[in-house]
XYZ file of C-alpha atoms in Angstrom:
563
model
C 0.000 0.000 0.000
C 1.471 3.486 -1.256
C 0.537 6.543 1.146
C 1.094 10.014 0.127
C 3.041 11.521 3.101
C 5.110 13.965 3.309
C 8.066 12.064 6.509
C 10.096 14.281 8.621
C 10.720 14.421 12.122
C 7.900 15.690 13.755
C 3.805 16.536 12.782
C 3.267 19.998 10.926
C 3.541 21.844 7.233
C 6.482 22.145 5.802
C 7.711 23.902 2.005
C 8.444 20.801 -0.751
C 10.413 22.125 -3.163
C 9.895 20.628 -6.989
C 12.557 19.900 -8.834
C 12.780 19.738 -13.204
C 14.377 15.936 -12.085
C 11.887 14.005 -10.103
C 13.919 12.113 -8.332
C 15.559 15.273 -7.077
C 12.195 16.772 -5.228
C 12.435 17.271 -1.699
C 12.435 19.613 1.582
C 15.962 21.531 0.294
C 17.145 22.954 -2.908
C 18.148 20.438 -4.696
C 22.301 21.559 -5.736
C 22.095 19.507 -8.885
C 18.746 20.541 -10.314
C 16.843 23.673 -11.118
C 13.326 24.215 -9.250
C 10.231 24.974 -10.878
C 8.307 25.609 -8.322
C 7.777 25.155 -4.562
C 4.570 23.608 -2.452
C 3.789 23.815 1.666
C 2.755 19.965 2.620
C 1.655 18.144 5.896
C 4.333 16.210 7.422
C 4.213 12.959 9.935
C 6.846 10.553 11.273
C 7.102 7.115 10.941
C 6.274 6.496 14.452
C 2.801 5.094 13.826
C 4.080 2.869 11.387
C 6.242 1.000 13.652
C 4.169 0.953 16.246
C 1.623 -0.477 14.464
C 4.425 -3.411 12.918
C 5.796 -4.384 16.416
C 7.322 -8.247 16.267
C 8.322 -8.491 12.727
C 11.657 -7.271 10.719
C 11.116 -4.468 9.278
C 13.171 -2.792 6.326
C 13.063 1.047 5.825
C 14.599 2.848 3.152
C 15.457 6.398 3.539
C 16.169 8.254 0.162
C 14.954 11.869 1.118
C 17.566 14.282 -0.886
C 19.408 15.458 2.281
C 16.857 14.973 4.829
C 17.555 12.032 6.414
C 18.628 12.707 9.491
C 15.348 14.689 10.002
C 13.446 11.012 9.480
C 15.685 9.401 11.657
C 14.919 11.988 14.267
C 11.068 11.003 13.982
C 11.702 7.577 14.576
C 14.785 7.508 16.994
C 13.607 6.206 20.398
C 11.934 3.550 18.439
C 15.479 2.841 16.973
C 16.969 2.837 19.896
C 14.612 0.503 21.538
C 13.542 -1.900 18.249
C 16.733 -4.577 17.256
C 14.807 -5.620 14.265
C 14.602 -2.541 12.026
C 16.917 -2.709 9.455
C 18.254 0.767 7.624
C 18.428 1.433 3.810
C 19.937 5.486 4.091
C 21.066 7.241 0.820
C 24.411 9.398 1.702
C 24.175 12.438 -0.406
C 27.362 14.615 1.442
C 26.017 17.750 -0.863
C 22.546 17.537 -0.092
C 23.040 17.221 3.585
C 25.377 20.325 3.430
C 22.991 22.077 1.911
C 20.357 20.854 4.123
C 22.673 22.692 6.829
C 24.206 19.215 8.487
C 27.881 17.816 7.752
C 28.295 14.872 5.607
C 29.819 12.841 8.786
C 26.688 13.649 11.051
C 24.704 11.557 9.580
C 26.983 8.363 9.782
C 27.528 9.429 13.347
C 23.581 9.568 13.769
C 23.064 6.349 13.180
C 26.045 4.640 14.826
C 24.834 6.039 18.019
C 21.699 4.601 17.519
C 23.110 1.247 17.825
C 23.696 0.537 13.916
C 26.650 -0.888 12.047
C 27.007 0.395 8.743
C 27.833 -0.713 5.244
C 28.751 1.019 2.084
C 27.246 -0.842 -0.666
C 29.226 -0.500 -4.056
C 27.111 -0.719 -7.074
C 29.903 -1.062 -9.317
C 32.045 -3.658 -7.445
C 29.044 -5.121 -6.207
C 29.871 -5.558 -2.531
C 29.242 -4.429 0.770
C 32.197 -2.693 3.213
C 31.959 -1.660 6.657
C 31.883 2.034 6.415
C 32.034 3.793 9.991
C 33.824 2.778 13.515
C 34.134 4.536 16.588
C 37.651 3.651 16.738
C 38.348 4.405 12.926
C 35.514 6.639 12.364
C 33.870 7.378 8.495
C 35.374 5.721 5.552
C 34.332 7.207 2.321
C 35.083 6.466 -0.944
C 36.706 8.950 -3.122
C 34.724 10.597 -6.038
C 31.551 8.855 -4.482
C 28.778 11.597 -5.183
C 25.981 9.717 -3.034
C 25.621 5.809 -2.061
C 23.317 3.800 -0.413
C 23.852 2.633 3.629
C 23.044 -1.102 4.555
C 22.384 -0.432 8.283
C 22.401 -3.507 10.797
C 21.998 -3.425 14.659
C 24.827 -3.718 16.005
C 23.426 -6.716 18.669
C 22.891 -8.777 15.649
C 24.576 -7.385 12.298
C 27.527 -10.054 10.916
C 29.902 -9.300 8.314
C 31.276 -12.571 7.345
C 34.230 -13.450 4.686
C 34.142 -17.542 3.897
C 37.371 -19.135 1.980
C 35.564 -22.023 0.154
C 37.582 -24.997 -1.623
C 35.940 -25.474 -4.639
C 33.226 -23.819 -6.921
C 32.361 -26.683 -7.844
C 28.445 -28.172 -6.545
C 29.772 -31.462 -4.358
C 28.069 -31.974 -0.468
C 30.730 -29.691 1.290
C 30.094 -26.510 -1.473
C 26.287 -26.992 -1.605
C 26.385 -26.790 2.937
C 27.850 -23.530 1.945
C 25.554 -22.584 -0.002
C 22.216 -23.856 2.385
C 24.394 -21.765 5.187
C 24.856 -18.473 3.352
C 21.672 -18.810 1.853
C 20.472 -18.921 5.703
C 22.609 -16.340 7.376
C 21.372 -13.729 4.435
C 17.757 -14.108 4.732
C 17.032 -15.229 7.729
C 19.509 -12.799 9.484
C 20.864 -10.092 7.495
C 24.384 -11.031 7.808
C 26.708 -9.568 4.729
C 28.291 -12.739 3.491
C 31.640 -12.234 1.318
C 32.395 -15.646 -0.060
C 36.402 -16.245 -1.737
C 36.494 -19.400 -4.316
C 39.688 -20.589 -5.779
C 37.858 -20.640 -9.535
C 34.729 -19.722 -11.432
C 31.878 -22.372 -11.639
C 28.658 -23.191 -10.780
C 28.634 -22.222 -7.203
C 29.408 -18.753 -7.973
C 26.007 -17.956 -9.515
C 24.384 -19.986 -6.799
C 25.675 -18.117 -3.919
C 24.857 -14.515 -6.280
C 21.403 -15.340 -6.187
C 21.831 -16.339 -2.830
C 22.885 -12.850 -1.790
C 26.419 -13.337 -1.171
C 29.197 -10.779 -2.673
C 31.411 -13.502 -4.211
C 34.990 -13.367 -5.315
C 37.169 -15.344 -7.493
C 40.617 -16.093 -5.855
C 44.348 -17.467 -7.100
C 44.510 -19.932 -4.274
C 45.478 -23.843 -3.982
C 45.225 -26.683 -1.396
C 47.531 -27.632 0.995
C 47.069 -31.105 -0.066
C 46.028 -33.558 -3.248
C 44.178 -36.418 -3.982
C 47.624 -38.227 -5.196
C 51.120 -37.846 -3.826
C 53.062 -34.706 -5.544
C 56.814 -34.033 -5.521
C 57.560 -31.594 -2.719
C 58.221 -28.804 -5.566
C 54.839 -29.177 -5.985
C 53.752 -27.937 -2.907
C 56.004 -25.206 -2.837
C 55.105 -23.818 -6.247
C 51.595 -23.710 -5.218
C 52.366 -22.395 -2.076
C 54.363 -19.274 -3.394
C 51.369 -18.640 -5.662
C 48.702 -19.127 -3.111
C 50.770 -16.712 -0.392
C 51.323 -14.001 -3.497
C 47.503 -13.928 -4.315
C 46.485 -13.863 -0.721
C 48.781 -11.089 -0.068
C 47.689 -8.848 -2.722
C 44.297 -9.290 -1.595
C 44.679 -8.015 1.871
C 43.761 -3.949 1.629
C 40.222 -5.167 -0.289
C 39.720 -7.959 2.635
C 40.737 -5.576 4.910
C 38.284 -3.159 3.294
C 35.230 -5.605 3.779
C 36.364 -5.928 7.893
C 34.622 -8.917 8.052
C 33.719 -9.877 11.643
C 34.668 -13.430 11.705
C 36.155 -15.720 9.145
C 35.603 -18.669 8.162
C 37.052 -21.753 6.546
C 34.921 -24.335 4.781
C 36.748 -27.358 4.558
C 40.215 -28.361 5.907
C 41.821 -28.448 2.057
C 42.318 -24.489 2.120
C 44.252 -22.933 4.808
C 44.083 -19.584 3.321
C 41.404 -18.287 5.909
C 43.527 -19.402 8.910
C 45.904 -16.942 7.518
C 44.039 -13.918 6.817
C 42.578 -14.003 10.078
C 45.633 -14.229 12.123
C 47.200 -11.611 9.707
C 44.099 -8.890 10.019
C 43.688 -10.136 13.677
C 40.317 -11.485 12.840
C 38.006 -14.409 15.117
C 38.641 -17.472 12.701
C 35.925 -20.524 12.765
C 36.924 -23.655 10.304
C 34.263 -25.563 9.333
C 34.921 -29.185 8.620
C 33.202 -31.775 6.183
C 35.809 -34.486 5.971
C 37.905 -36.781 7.749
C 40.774 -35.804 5.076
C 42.483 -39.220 4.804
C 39.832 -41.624 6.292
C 37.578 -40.742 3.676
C 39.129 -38.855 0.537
C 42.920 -40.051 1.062
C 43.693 -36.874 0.860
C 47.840 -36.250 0.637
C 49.122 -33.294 2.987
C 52.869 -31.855 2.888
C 53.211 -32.348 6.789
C 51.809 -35.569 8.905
C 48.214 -35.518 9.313
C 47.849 -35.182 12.995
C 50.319 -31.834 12.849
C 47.480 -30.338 10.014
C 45.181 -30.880 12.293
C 47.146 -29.004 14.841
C 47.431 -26.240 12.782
C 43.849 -25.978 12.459
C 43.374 -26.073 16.478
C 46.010 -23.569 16.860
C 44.905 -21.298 14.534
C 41.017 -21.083 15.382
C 38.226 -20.070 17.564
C 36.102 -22.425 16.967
C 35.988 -26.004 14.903
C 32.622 -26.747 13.625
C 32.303 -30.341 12.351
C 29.528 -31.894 10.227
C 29.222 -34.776 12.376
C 30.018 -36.931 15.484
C 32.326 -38.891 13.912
C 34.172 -36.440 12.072
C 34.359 -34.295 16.010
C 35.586 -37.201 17.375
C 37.956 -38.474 15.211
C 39.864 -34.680 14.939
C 39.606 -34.543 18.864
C 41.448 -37.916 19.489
C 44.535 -36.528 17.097
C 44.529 -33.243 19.244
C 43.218 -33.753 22.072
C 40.943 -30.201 21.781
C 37.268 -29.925 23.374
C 36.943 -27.087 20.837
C 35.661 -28.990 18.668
C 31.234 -28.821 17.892
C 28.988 -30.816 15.621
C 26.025 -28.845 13.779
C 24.142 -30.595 11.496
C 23.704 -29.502 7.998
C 19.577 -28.525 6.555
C 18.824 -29.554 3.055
C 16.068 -27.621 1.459
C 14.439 -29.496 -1.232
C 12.684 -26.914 -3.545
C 9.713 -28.242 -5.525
C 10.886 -27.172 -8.573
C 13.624 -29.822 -8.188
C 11.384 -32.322 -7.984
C 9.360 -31.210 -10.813
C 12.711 -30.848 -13.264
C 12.907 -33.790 -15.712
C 16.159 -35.648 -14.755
C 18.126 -38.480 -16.371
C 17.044 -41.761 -15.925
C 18.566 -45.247 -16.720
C 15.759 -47.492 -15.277
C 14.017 -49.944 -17.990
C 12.505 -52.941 -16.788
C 8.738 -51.478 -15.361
C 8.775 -54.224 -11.999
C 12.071 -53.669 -11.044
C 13.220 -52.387 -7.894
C 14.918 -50.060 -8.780
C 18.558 -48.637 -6.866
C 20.432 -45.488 -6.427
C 23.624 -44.917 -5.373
C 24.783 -41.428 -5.959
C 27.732 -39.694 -5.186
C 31.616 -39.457 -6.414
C 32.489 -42.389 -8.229
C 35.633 -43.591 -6.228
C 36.744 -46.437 -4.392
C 36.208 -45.056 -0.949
C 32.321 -44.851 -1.429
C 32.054 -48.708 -1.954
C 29.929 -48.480 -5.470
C 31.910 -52.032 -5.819
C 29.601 -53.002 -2.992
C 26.057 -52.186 -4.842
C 27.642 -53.752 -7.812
C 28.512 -56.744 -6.697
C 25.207 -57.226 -4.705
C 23.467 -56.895 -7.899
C 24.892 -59.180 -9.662
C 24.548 -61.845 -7.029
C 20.367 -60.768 -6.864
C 19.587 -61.166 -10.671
C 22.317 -64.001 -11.652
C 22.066 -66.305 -8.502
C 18.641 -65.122 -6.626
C 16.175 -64.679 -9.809
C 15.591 -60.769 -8.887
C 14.079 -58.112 -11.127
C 16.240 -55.508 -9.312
C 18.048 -52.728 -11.216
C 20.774 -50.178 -10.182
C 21.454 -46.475 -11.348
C 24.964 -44.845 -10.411
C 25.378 -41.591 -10.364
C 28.749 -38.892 -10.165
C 31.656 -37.922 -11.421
C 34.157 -40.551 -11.230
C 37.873 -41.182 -11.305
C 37.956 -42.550 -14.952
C 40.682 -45.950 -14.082
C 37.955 -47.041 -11.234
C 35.319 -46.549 -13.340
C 36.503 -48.781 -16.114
C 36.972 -51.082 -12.969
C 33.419 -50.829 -12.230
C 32.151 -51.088 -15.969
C 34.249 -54.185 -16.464
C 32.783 -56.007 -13.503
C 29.695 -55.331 -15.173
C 30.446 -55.749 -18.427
C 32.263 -59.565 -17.749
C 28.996 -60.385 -15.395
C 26.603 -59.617 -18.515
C 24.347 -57.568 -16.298
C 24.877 -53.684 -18.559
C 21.229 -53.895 -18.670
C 20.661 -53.831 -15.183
C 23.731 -51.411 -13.896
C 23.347 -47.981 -15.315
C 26.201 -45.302 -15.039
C 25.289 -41.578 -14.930
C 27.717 -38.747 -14.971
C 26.989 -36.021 -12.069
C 23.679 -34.303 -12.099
C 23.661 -30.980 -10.872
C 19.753 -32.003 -9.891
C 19.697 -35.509 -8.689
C 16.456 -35.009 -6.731
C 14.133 -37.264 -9.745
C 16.534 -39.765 -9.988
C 15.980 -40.230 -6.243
C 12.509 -39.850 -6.403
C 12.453 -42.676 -8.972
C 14.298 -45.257 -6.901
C 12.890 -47.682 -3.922
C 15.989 -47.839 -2.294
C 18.948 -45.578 -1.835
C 22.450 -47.497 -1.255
C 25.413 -45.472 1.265
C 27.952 -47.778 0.560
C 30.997 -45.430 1.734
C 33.593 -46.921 3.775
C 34.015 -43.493 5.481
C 31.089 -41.253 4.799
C 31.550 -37.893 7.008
C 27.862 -37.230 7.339
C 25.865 -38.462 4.527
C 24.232 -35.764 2.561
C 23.041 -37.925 -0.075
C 21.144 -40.283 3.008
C 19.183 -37.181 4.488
C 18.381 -36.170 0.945
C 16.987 -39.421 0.744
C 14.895 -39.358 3.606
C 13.391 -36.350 3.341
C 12.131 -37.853 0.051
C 11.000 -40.463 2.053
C 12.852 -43.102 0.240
C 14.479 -46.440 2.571
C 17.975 -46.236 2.669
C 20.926 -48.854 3.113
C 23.740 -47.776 4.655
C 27.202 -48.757 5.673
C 28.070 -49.576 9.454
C 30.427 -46.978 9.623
C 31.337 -43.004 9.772
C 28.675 -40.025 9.861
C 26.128 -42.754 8.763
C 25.256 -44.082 11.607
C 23.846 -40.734 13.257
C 21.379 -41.095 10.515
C 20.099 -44.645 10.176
C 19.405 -46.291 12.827
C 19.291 -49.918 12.533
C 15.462 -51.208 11.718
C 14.463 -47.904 12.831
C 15.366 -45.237 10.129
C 16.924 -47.610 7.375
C 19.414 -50.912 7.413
C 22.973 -51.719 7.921
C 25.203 -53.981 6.779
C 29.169 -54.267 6.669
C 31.214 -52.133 4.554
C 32.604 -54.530 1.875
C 30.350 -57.608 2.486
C 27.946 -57.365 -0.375
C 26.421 -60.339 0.246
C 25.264 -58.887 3.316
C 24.023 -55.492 1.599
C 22.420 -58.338 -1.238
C 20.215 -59.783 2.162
C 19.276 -56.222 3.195
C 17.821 -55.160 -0.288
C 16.171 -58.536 -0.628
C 14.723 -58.157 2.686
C 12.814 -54.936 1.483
C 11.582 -56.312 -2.029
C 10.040 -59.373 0.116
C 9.027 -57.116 2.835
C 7.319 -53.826 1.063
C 5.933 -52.636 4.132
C 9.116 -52.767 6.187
C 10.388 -50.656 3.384
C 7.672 -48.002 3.889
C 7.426 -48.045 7.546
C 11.743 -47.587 7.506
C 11.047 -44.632 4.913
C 8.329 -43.123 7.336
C 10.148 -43.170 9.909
C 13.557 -41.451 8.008
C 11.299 -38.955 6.873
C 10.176 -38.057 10.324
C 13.386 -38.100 11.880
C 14.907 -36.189 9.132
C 12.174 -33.758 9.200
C 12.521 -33.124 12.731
C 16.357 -33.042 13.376
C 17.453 -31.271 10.678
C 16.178 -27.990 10.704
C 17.001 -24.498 9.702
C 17.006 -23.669 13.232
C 19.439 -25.676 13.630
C 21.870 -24.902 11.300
C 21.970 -21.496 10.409
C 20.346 -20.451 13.639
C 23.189 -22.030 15.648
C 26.101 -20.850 13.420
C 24.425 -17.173 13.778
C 24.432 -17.432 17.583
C 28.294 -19.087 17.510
C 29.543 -16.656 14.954
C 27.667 -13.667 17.037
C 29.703 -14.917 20.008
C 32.631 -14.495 17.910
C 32.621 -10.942 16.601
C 34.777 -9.295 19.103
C 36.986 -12.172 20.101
C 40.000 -11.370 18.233
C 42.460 -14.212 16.665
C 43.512 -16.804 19.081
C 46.790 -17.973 17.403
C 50.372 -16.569 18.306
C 53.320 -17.513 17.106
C 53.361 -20.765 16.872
C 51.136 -20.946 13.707
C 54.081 -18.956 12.431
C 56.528 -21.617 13.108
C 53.852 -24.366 12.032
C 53.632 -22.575 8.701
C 57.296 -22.526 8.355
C 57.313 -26.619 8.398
C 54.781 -26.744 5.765
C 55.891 -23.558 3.187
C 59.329 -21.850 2.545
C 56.945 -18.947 1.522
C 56.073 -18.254 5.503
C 59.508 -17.110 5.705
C 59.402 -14.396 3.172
C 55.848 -13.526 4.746
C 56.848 -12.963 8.463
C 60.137 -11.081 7.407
């Protein structure tokens, strides 16, 4: 609903001056733009429009040609009291002057009503803190006028993320859920560095996030590398982060944060700009991917103790595992939420299935030794050659391509291609899901098991392995079935348990969907990392100088740097 008000900072008539450019019309003389002529208008505060809006969020944006203060003046022991009003304020430094106020009075207005502020740039496409007490205004040169993103102070988060990949894997798409989160649910300003362009990019845009595309490498590979490897990488990774201090140091982010334990780069910026780091872990790092560092294992995951505030990991079994190499208590599990939009569901995805009675398998996820798709294979072939049963299986990821001639030539010498289907990844694998009756976890080491929740909350039965992040998810005849990592005669049992069985399947796939429903919430994941990384904003880095002298074991590059 439009009204047409004249808003200032108290109840009377005031002269509106009209301008030849209508978006220059307002209670001054407008410096850029002649007047044509010049009315007397009622005027009201916004008063009665908050009061009336009590309990919700609220967004108010104040464009008034150089009377903004005047507005805020209306409103501000509702400012001072309210924590969820959120500021849009044009900064116009020659229409306030020639409303008779200095530029930096208005800045200073609303910091002392409890805001933090932030420039947004609508060329660069970003958001910067703008105004401190301790450092006071920062203001872009040559800016005419730009818009103010104002946050209470009690609540507003500026956040910078270092993210692995930008690629659209389990550990990139809990980025992008969390982001998504922290931006719309709480107004946090969420920078987000990638080491490449790619899909996740655009996600996280839409998402709200400012992103930015870095020059920056693991500290670690899938395969063993010389050691000049790691040092060439290094250099280039230490150059890149370096000449991107002054803008990070521009955004004064709050906290940062680290998602995954491949990139270290995070770690470093925050001890360098004195920052409150958080890393955010969704591996085990050997246990799972066999992942190859420069130094021993256990002294990586020193370095990441050493050099954070907090350690967030994606499960129980990842917390526990990193604790019993460290020893550290600092260590919490949060949960991941998975949104399934119903768009997804409606998309037409790939499908392999062609018998019409089959039951028909999934198992989806990076094709790789470590997440057992031998194990679904194998079980398959013992159920149609040696059991008589009209089961089919669909396998979907990106693979590694000498295990995936492994796998098709298991298939291929069994003569069962027409019942083992290979799909490349799907950036939407929500209907193939949908299509199966069973999802397979075969993983020898699964983390958490994003792929198991998403099956769940699609209320599909799921068979998992007895091992990892899995089991916080099924439980055992309750939520879905177990069986032995690497026993597929076992996993062969399980599935032919559910095709002779149909309601045990539904009951098990009932009862996933209710647990997933109600343990895996939004709450619960971007509500708790809010309240941590809120807890965080003024804690400062933790590490001294012995992340120095751990850096110094794993880069020559650290050298140069501290010198």
């Amino acid at each position: 609903v439009a009204f047409n008000q004249a808003v200032s900072n108290k109840e009377g008539y005031r002269i509106f001056y009209i301008s030849t450019a209508s978006d220059n019309c307002g209670f001054i003389r407008h410096p850029s733009t002649p007047v044509l002529r010049q009315i007397k208008v009622p005027t009201t505060t916004l008063k009665h429009v908050l009061n009336e809006h009590r309990g919700i969020p609220i967004l108010i944006k104040i464009d008034t040609e150089g009377h903004e203060i005047e507005v805020l003046e209306g409103i501000e022991r509702i400012l001072e009291e309210r924590e969820d009003v959120y500021l849009i304020v044009e900064y116009n430094p020659l229409c306030l002057q020639q409303a008779g106020h200095e530029p930096e009075e208005l800045p200073k207005r609303l910091s002392a009503l409890g805001y933090d502020l932030y420039l947004i740039d609508d060329i660069a496409r970003d958001c910067s803190r703008t105004y401190t007490v301790e450092e006071g205004w920062y203001s872009p040169k040559g800016m005419d006028y730009a818009n103010l993103y104002c946050v209470k102070k009690s609540r507003s988060l500026n956040l910078a993320f270092f993210s692995h990949s930008a690629g659209f894997a389990g550990a990139e798409r809990c980025l992008l859920e969390l982001v998504t989160e922290l931006v719309q649910d709480y107004g946090a300003i969420c920078t987000v560095y990638l080491p490449s362009d790619g899909p996740l990019v655009e996600e996280l845009k839409r998402a709200g996030a400012v992103t930015i595309v870095g020059n920056y490498h693991w500290w670690c590979a899938i395969a063993p590398m010389p050691i000049e490897y790691f040092h060439q990488i290094f250099d280039r990774s230490f150059h890149w982060l370096f000449k991107e201090l002054p803008n990070l140091k521009k955004i004064n982010p709050d906290v940062i944060i680290s998602n995954t334990l491949t990139v270290p780069w995070g770690a470093i910026a925050a001890k360098l700009l004195n920052r409150p780091h958080l890393w955010y872990i969704h591996e085990f790092g050997e246990l799972d991917h066999r992942l190859k560092f420069y130094q021993p294992f256990p002294e990586v995951v020193r370095f990441i103790s050493a050099s954070s505030n907090q350690i967030v990991a994606c499960s129980r079994a990842v917390r526990d595992y990193l604790s019993g190499l460290v020893g550290s208590q600092n260590i919490q599990t949060i949960y991941c939420y998975i949104d399934i939009p119903e768009k997804a569901l409606r998309a037409n995805g790939s499908s392999c299935f062609v018998y019409p009675d089959s039951t028909r398998l999934v198992i989806a996820g990076y094709v790789d030794e470590s997440k057992g798709q031998r194990d679904a294979i194998m079980a398959v072939i013992e159920l149609v050659k040696y059991r008589n049963r009209n089961v089919e299986l669909t396998i979907v990821g990106d693979s590694r391509p000498e295990y995936y001639e492994k796998l098709k030539r298991i298939v291929e010498i069994a003569g069962v291609s027409d019942r083992i289907h290979f799909l490349p990844f799907q950036r939407n694998v929500f209907p193939i899901v949908q299509s199966a009756d069973i999802v397979l976890t075969c993983s020898r080491n699964e983390a958490f098991g994003r792929v198991t929740l998403e099956a769940m909350l699609l209320r599909k039965t799921v068979i998992g392995t007895n091992a990892g992040g899995t089991l916080e998810l099924i439980h055992d005849g309750e939520t879905g079935l177990i069986y032995e990592p690497g026993n597929y005669l076992q996993l062969a049992e399980k599935i032919e348990c559910l095709i002779d069985y149909p309601e045990l399947r539904l009951r098990l796939a009932e009862n996933a969907y209710r647990f997933a429903k109600s343990s895996f919430t939004r709450e619960n994941y971007g509500g708790r990392f809010y309240n941590l990384l809120l807890d965080l904003k003024y804690a400062g880095n933790p590490s001294g100088t012995e992340v120095w002298r751990m850096m110094e074991s794993l880069s020559r590059s650290i050298l140069e740097v501290s010198q």
